[in-house]
Coordinates of C-alpha atoms in Angstrom, one line a residue:
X1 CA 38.0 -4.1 -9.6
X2 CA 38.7 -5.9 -6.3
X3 CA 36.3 -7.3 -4.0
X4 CA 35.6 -9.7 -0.9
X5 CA 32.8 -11.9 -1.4
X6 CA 32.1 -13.3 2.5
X7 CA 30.8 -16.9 1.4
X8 CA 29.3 -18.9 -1.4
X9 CA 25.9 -18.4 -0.8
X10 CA 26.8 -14.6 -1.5
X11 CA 28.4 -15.4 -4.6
X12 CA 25.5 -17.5 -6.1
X13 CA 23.2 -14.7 -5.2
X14 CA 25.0 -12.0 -7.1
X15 CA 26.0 -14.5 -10.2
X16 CA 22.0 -15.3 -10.5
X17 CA 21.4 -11.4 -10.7
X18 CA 24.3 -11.0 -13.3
X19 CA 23.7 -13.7 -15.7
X20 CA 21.1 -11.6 -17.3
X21 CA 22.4 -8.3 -16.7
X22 CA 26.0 -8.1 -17.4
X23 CA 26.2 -5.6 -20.1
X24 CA 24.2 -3.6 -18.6
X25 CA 26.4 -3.6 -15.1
X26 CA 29.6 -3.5 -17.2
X27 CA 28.6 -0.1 -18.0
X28 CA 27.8 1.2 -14.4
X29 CA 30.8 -1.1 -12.2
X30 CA 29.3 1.2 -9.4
X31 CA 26.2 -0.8 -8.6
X32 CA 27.9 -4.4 -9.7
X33 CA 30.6 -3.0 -6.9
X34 CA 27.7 -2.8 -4.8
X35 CA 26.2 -6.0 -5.0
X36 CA 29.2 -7.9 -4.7
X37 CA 29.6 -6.9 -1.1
X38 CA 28.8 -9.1 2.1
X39 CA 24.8 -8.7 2.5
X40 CA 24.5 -9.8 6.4
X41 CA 22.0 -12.3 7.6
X42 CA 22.6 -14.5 4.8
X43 CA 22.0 -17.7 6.1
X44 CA 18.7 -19.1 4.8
X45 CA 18.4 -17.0 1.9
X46 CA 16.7 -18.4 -1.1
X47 CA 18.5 -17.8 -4.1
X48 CA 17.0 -17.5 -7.2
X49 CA 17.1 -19.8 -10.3
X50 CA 19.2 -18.8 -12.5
X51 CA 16.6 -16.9 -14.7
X52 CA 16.6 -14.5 -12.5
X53 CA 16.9 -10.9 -14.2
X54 CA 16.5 -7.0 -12.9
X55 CA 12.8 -6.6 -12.1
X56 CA 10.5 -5.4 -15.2
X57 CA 13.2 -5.9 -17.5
X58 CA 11.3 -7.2 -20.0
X59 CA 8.2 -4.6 -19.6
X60 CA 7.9 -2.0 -22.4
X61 CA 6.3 1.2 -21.4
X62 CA 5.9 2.9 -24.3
X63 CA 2.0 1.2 -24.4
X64 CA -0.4 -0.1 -22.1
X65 CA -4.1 0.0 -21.2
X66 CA -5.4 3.9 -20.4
X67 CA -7.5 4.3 -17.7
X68 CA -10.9 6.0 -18.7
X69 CA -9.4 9.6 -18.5
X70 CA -6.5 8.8 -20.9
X71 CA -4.5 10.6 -17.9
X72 CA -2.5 6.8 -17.1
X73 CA -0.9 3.6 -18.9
X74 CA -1.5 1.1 -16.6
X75 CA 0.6 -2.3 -16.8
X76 CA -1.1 -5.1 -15.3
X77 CA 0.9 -8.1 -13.7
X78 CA 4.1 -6.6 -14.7
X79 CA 5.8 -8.7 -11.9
X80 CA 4.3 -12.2 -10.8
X81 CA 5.2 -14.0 -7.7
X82 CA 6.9 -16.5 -8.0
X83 CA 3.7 -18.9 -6.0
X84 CA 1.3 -16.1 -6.7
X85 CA -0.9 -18.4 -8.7
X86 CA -0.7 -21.2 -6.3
X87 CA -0.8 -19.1 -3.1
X88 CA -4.4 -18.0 -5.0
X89 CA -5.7 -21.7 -5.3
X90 CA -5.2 -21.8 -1.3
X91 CA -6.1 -18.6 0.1
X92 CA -9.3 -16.7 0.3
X93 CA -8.1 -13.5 0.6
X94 CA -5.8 -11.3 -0.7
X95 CA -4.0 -8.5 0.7
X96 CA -4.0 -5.1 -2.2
X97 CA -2.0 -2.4 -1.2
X98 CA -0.6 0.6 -3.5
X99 CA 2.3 3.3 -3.1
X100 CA 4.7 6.0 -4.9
X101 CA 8.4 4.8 -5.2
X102 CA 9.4 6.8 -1.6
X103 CA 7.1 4.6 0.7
X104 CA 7.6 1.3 -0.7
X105 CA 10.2 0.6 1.8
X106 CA 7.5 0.0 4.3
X107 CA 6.5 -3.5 2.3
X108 CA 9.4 -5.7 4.0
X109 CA 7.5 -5.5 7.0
X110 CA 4.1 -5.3 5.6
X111 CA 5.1 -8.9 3.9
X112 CA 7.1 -9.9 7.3
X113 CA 3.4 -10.4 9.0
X114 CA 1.5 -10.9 6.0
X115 CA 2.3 -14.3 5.0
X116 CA 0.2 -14.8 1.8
X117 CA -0.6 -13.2 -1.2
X118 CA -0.6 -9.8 -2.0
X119 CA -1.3 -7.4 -5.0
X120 CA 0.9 -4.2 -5.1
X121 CA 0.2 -1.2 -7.7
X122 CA 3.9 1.0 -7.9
X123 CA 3.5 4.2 -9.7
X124 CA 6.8 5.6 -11.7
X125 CA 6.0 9.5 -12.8
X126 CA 9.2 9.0 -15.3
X127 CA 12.1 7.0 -16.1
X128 CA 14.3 8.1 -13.4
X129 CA 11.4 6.3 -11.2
X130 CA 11.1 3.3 -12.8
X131 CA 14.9 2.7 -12.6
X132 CA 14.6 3.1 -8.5
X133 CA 11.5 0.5 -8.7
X134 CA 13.6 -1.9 -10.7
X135 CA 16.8 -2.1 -8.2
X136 CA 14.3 -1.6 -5.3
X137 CA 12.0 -4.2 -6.5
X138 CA 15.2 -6.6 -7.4
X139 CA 16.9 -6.3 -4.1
X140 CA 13.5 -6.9 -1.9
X141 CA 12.7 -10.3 -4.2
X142 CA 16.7 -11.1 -3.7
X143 CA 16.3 -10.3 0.2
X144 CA 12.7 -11.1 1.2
X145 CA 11.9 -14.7 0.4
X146 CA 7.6 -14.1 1.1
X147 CA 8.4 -11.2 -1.3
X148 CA 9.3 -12.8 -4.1
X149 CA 7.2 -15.5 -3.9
X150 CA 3.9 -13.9 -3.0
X151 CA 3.8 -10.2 -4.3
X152 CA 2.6 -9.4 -7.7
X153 CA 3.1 -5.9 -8.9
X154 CA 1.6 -3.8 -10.9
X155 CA 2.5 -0.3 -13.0
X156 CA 1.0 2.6 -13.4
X157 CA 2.8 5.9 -15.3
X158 CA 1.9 9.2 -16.0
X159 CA 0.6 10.4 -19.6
X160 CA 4.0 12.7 -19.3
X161 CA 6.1 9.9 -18.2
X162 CA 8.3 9.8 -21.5
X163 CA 8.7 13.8 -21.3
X164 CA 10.7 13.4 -17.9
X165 CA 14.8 12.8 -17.6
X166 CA 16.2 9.5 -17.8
X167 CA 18.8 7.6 -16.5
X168 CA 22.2 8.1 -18.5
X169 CA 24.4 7.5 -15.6
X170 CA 24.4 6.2 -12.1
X171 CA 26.7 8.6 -10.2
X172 CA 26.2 7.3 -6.7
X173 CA 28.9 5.6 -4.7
X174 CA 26.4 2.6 -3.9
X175 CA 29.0 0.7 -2.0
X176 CA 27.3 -1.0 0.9
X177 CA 24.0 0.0 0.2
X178 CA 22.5 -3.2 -0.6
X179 CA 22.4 -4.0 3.0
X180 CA 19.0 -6.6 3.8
X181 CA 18.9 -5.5 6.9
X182 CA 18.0 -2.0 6.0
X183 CA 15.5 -1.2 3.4
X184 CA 14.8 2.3 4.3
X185 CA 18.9 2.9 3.9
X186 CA 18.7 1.2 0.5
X187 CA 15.5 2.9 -1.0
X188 CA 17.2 5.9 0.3
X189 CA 20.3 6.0 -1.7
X190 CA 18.2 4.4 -4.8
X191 CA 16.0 8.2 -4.1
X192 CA 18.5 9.9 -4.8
X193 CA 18.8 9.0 -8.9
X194 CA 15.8 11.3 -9.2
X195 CA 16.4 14.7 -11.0
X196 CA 14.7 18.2 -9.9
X197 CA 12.8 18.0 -12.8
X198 CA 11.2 14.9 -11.9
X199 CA 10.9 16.1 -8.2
X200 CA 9.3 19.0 -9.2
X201 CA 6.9 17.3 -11.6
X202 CA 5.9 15.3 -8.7
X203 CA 5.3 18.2 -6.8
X204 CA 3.2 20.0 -9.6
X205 CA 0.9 16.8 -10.0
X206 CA -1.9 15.2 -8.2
X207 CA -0.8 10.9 -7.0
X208 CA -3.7 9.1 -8.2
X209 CA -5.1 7.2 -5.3
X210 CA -8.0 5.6 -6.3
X211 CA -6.5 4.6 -10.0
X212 CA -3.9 3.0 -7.4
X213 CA -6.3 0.9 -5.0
X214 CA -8.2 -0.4 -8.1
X215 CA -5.4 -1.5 -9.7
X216 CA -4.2 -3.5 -7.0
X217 CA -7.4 -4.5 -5.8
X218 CA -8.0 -6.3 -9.5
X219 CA -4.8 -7.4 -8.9
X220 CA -5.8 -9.9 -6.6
X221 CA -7.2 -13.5 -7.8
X222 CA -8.8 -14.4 -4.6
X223 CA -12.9 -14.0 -3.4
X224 CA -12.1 -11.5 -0.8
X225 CA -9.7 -8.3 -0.8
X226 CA -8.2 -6.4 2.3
X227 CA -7.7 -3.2 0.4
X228 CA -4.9 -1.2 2.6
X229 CA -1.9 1.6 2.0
X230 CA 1.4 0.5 1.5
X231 CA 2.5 2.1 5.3
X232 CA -0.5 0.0 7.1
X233 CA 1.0 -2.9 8.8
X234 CA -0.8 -5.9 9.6
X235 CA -0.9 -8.2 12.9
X236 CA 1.3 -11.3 12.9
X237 CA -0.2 -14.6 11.8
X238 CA -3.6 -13.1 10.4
X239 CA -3.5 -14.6 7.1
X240 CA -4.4 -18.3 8.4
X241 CA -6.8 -16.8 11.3
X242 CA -8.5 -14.5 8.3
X243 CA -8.7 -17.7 6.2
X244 CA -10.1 -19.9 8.8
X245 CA -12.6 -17.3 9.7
X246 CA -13.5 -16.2 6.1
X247 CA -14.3 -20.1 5.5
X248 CA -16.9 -20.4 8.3
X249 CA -17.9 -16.8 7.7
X250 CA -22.2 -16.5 7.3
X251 CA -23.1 -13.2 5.8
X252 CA -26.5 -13.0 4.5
X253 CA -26.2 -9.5 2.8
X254 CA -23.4 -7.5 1.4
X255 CA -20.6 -7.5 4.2
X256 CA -17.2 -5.4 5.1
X257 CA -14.8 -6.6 7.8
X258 CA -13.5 -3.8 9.6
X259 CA -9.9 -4.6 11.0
X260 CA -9.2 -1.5 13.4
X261 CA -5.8 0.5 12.7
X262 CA -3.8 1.9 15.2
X263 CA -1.4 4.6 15.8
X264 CA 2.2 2.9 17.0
X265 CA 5.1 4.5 18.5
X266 CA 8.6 4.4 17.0
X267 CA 9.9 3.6 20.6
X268 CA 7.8 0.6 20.5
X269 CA 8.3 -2.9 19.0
X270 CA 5.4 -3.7 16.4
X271 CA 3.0 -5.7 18.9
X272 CA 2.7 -9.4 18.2
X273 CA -1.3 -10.1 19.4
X274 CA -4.1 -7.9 20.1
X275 CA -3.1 -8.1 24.2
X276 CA 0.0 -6.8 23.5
X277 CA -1.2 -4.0 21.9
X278 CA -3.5 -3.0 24.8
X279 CA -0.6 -2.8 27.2
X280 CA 1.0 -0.4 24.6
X281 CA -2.1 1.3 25.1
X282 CA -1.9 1.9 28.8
X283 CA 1.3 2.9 28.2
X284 CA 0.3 6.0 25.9
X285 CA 2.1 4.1 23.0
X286 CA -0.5 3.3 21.1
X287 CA -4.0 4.7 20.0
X288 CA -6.7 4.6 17.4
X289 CA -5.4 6.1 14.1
X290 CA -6.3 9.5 13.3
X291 CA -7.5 9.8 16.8
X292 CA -5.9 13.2 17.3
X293 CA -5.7 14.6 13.7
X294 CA -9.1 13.5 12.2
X295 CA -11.3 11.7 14.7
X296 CA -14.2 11.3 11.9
X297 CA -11.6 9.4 10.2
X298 CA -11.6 5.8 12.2
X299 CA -14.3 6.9 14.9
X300 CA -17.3 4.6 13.5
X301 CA -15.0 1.7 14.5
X302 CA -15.7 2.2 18.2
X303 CA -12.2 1.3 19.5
X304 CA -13.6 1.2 23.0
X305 CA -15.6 -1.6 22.0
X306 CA -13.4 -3.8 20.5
X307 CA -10.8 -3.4 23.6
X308 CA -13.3 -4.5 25.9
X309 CA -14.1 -7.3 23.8
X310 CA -12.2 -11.1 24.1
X311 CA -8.6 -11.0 23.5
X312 CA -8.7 -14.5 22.5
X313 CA -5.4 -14.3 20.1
X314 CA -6.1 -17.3 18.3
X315 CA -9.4 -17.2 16.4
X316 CA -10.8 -14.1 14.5
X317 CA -14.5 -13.5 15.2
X318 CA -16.6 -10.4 15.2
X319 CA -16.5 -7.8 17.9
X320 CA -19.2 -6.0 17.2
X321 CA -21.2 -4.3 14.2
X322 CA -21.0 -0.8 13.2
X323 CA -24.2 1.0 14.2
X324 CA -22.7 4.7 14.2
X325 CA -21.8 4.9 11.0
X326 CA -20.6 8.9 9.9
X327 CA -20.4 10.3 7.1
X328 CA -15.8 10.8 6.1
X329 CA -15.8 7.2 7.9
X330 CA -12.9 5.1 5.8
X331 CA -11.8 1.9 8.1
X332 CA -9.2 -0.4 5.9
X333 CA -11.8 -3.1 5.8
X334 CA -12.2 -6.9 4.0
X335 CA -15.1 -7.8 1.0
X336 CA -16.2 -9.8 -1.4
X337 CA -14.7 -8.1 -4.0
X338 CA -17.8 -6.8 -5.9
X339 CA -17.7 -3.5 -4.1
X340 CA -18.2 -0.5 -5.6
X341 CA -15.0 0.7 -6.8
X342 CA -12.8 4.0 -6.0
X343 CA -14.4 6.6 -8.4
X344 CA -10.7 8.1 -10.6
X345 CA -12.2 11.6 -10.6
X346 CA -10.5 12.0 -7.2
X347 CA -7.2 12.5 -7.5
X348 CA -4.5 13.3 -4.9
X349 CA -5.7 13.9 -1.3
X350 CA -9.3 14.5 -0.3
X351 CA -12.9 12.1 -0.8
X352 CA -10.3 9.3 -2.1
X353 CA -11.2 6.0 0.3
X354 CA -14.0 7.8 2.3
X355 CA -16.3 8.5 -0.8
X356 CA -16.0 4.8 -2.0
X357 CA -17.2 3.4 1.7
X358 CA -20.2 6.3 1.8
X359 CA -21.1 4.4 -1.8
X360 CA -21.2 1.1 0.1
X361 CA -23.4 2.3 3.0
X362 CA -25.4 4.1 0.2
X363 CA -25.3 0.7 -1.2
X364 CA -26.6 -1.0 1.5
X365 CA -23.1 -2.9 2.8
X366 CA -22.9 -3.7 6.8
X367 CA -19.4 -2.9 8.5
X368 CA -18.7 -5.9 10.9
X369 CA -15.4 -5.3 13.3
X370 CA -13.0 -8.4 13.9
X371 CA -11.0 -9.0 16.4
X372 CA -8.0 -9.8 17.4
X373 CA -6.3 -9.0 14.1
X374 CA -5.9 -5.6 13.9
X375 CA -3.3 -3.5 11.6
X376 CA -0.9 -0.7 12.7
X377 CA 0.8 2.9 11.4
X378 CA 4.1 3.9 12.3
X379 CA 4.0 7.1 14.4
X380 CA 1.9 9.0 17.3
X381 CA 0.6 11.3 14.8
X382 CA -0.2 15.4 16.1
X383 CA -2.3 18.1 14.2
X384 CA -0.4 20.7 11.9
X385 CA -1.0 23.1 9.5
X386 CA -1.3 20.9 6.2
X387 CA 0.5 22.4 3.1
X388 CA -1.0 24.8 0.3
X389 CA -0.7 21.9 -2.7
X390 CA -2.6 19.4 -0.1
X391 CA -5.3 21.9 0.6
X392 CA -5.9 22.7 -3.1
X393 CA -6.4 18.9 -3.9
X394 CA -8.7 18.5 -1.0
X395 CA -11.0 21.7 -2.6
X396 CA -10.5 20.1 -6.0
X397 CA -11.8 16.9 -5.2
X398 CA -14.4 18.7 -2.3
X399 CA -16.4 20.1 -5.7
X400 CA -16.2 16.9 -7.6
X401 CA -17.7 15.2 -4.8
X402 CA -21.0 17.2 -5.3
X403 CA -21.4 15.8 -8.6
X404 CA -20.4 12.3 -6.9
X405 CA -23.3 12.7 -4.1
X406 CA -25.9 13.6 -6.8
X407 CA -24.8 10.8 -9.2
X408 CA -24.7 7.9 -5.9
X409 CA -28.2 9.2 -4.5
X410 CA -30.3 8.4 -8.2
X411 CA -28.1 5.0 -8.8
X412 CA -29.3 3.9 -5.3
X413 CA -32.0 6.1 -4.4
X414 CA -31.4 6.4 -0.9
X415 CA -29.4 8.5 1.8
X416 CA -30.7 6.9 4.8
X417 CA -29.5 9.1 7.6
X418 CA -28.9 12.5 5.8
X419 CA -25.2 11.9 6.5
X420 CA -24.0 14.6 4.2
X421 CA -26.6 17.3 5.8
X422 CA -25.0 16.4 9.7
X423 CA -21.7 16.9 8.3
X424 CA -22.4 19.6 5.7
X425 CA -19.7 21.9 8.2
X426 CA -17.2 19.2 8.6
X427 CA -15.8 18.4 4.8
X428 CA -12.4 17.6 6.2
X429 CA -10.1 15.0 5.0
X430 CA -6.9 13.5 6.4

């Protein structure tokens, strides 16, 4: 096999990822092929010690911890960071953030602006899945140096998982695709290992949300957790503004830190302070997330408010509290994290994240919006018919949540605006 390697920092990178993985790449030349070729923007890379090995390696799967169903295994801190522990001692907050193997090309640039600590929950439904998390996983810690040293991950498989195909061979011509510059181009040719019997298993089963978001959410070893979705982007530099504000912070009561989300164009570049953003605005490239699809979604947050508010871009404060809170209201918010967590009886899409912030109003919590940071979504999103399986999760999960409202209204005894009876007509979930 003949091959250019472009300089010796490329060499050491691929010689730490085959000292513990030889016999295994022996056997599939395709993907050692692969990694041997040029990887541009190398300069500055961080290579590895020489311990390095292909991600979750040494993880058995074949046990774990149930969750209270007996539906998933659930590995925790399957993958450390490589500062995670010392990132904890100097950070007060964590960002937790969850996601099926397709999306979790969106968390080089969730990690480019989020410069700290973070807790990520991956779900494999079989082996074929797990092998794409491995390589994925491997080539984001070999290519993203905040990756590596400040993501934790966390597994989470199916009660089936063993019953679905596995890898015997890796067919694909991987030549090239190894690429740090392109993720999305990597993760897609790593897709394509997956079988139709796996895609359709996937298709056939509900992705457990809220199993997800508390798994990362425990994940995280710091006293307050912003709890997002792996395709929620955060503004530049707010890990040091959220720390410095989270240290002066004077909350009497239980407390949530809204950070408003917003919609993004893929014209646009990803806007680098919260004046930046406004301009995007005027310019119709931007707007509050959910805006058109599901305005109950976000609309509690009052967008208007916090525009008008100071665009000082260098010190997080609050904009204002939330004093219209609805009922289906789920902002991606900050809290001690002794919240109430997601309730597992919801599975797939429907009651997931707005159920658990109804139990925190129930509760008694007060939503306080900061600004500047703020957090974005790829995309100018536009209404559409949503697909049978998704509206048979959202009726699944709409009946569960009368059982949920019962339970909620004796463990607090209270409802204190009759949110469910306003919005009785208007059970409707993203």
């Amino acid at each position: 096999m003949m091959c250019h390697i472009s300089n010796w920092s490329s060499l050491k990178i691929v010689l730490a990822f085959l000292s513990v993985n030889i016999f295994w790449l022996l056997k599939h030349s395709d993907i050692a092929y692969a990694l041997l070729q040029p990887l541009n923007n190398i300069d500055g890379f961080v290579v590895p010690n020489n311990s390095a090995s292909l991600a979750f390696d040494n993880i058995d799967l074949s046990y774990g911890r149930w969750d209270n169903q007996q539906l998933y295994r659930i590995k925790d801190f399957a993958l450390l960071g490589e500062q995670y522990v010392y990132s904890s001692e100097g950070s007060l907050v964590c960002l937790a953030t969850q996601t099926s193997v397709e999306r979790l090309n969106s968390l080089p640039q969730v990690a480019a602006n989020w410069q700290g600590k973070m807790s990520v929950a991956l779900f494999a439904a079989g082996p074929e899945e797990f092998v794409v998390l491995q390589y994925f996983v491997t080539y984001m810690r070999l290519c993203f140096a905040n990756i590596r040293e400040n993501a934790t991950f966390h597994l989470l498989t199916p009660r089936d998982f063993d019953k679905l195909p596995r890898v015997t061979e890796l067919p694909l011509n991987m030549r090239g695709k190894f690429d740090c510059q392109y993720p999305d181009r990597t993760l897609k040719a790593l897709l394509k290992f997956r079988s139709l019997k796996t895609l359709q298993w996937r298709q056939r089963n509900t992705y457990p949300q809220n199993h997800m978001r508390n798994l990362a959410r425990k994940g995280c070893q710091t006293k307050y957790v912003f709890l997002t979705d792996i395709d929620i982007v955060p503004s530049t530099n707010s890990v040091p503004q959220l720390n410095h504000f989270l240290r002066t912070a004077n909350c009497t009561k239980s407390c949530a830190y809204v950070i408003p989300t917003f919609e993004i164009d893929v014209r646009a570049t990803f806007p680098r302070s919260k004046n930046a953003l406004v301009r995007l605005i005027r310019k119709g490239l931007a707007r509050p997330f959910h805006e058109k699809v599901f305005i109950y979604n976000q609309y509690a947050t009052n967008f208007s408010k916090w525009l008008s508010s100071n665009t000082n871009d260098t010190e997080v404060s609050v904009s204002h509290i939330v004093t219209n809170f609805e009922f289906l209201y789920e902002p991606f918010y900050i809290s001690v994290d002794n919240a109430p967590a997601h309730d597992e009886r919801f599975l797939g899409y429907g009651f997931t994240r707005n159920s658990q912030v109804y139990e925190m109003h129930i509760a008694g919590y007060q939503f306080y919006v900061l600004s500047p940071v703020f957090t974005g979504h790829w995309g100018l999103q536009r209404k559409q018919a949503r697909p049978a399986w998704r509206e048979q999760q959202n009726n699944a999960n709409r009946r569960k949540f009368d059982v949920f409202k019962s339970e909620i209204f004796v463990r607090y005894k209270n409802d204190p605006r009759l949110l469910l009876k306003a919005k009785k007509n208007q059970i409707l979930v993203k």
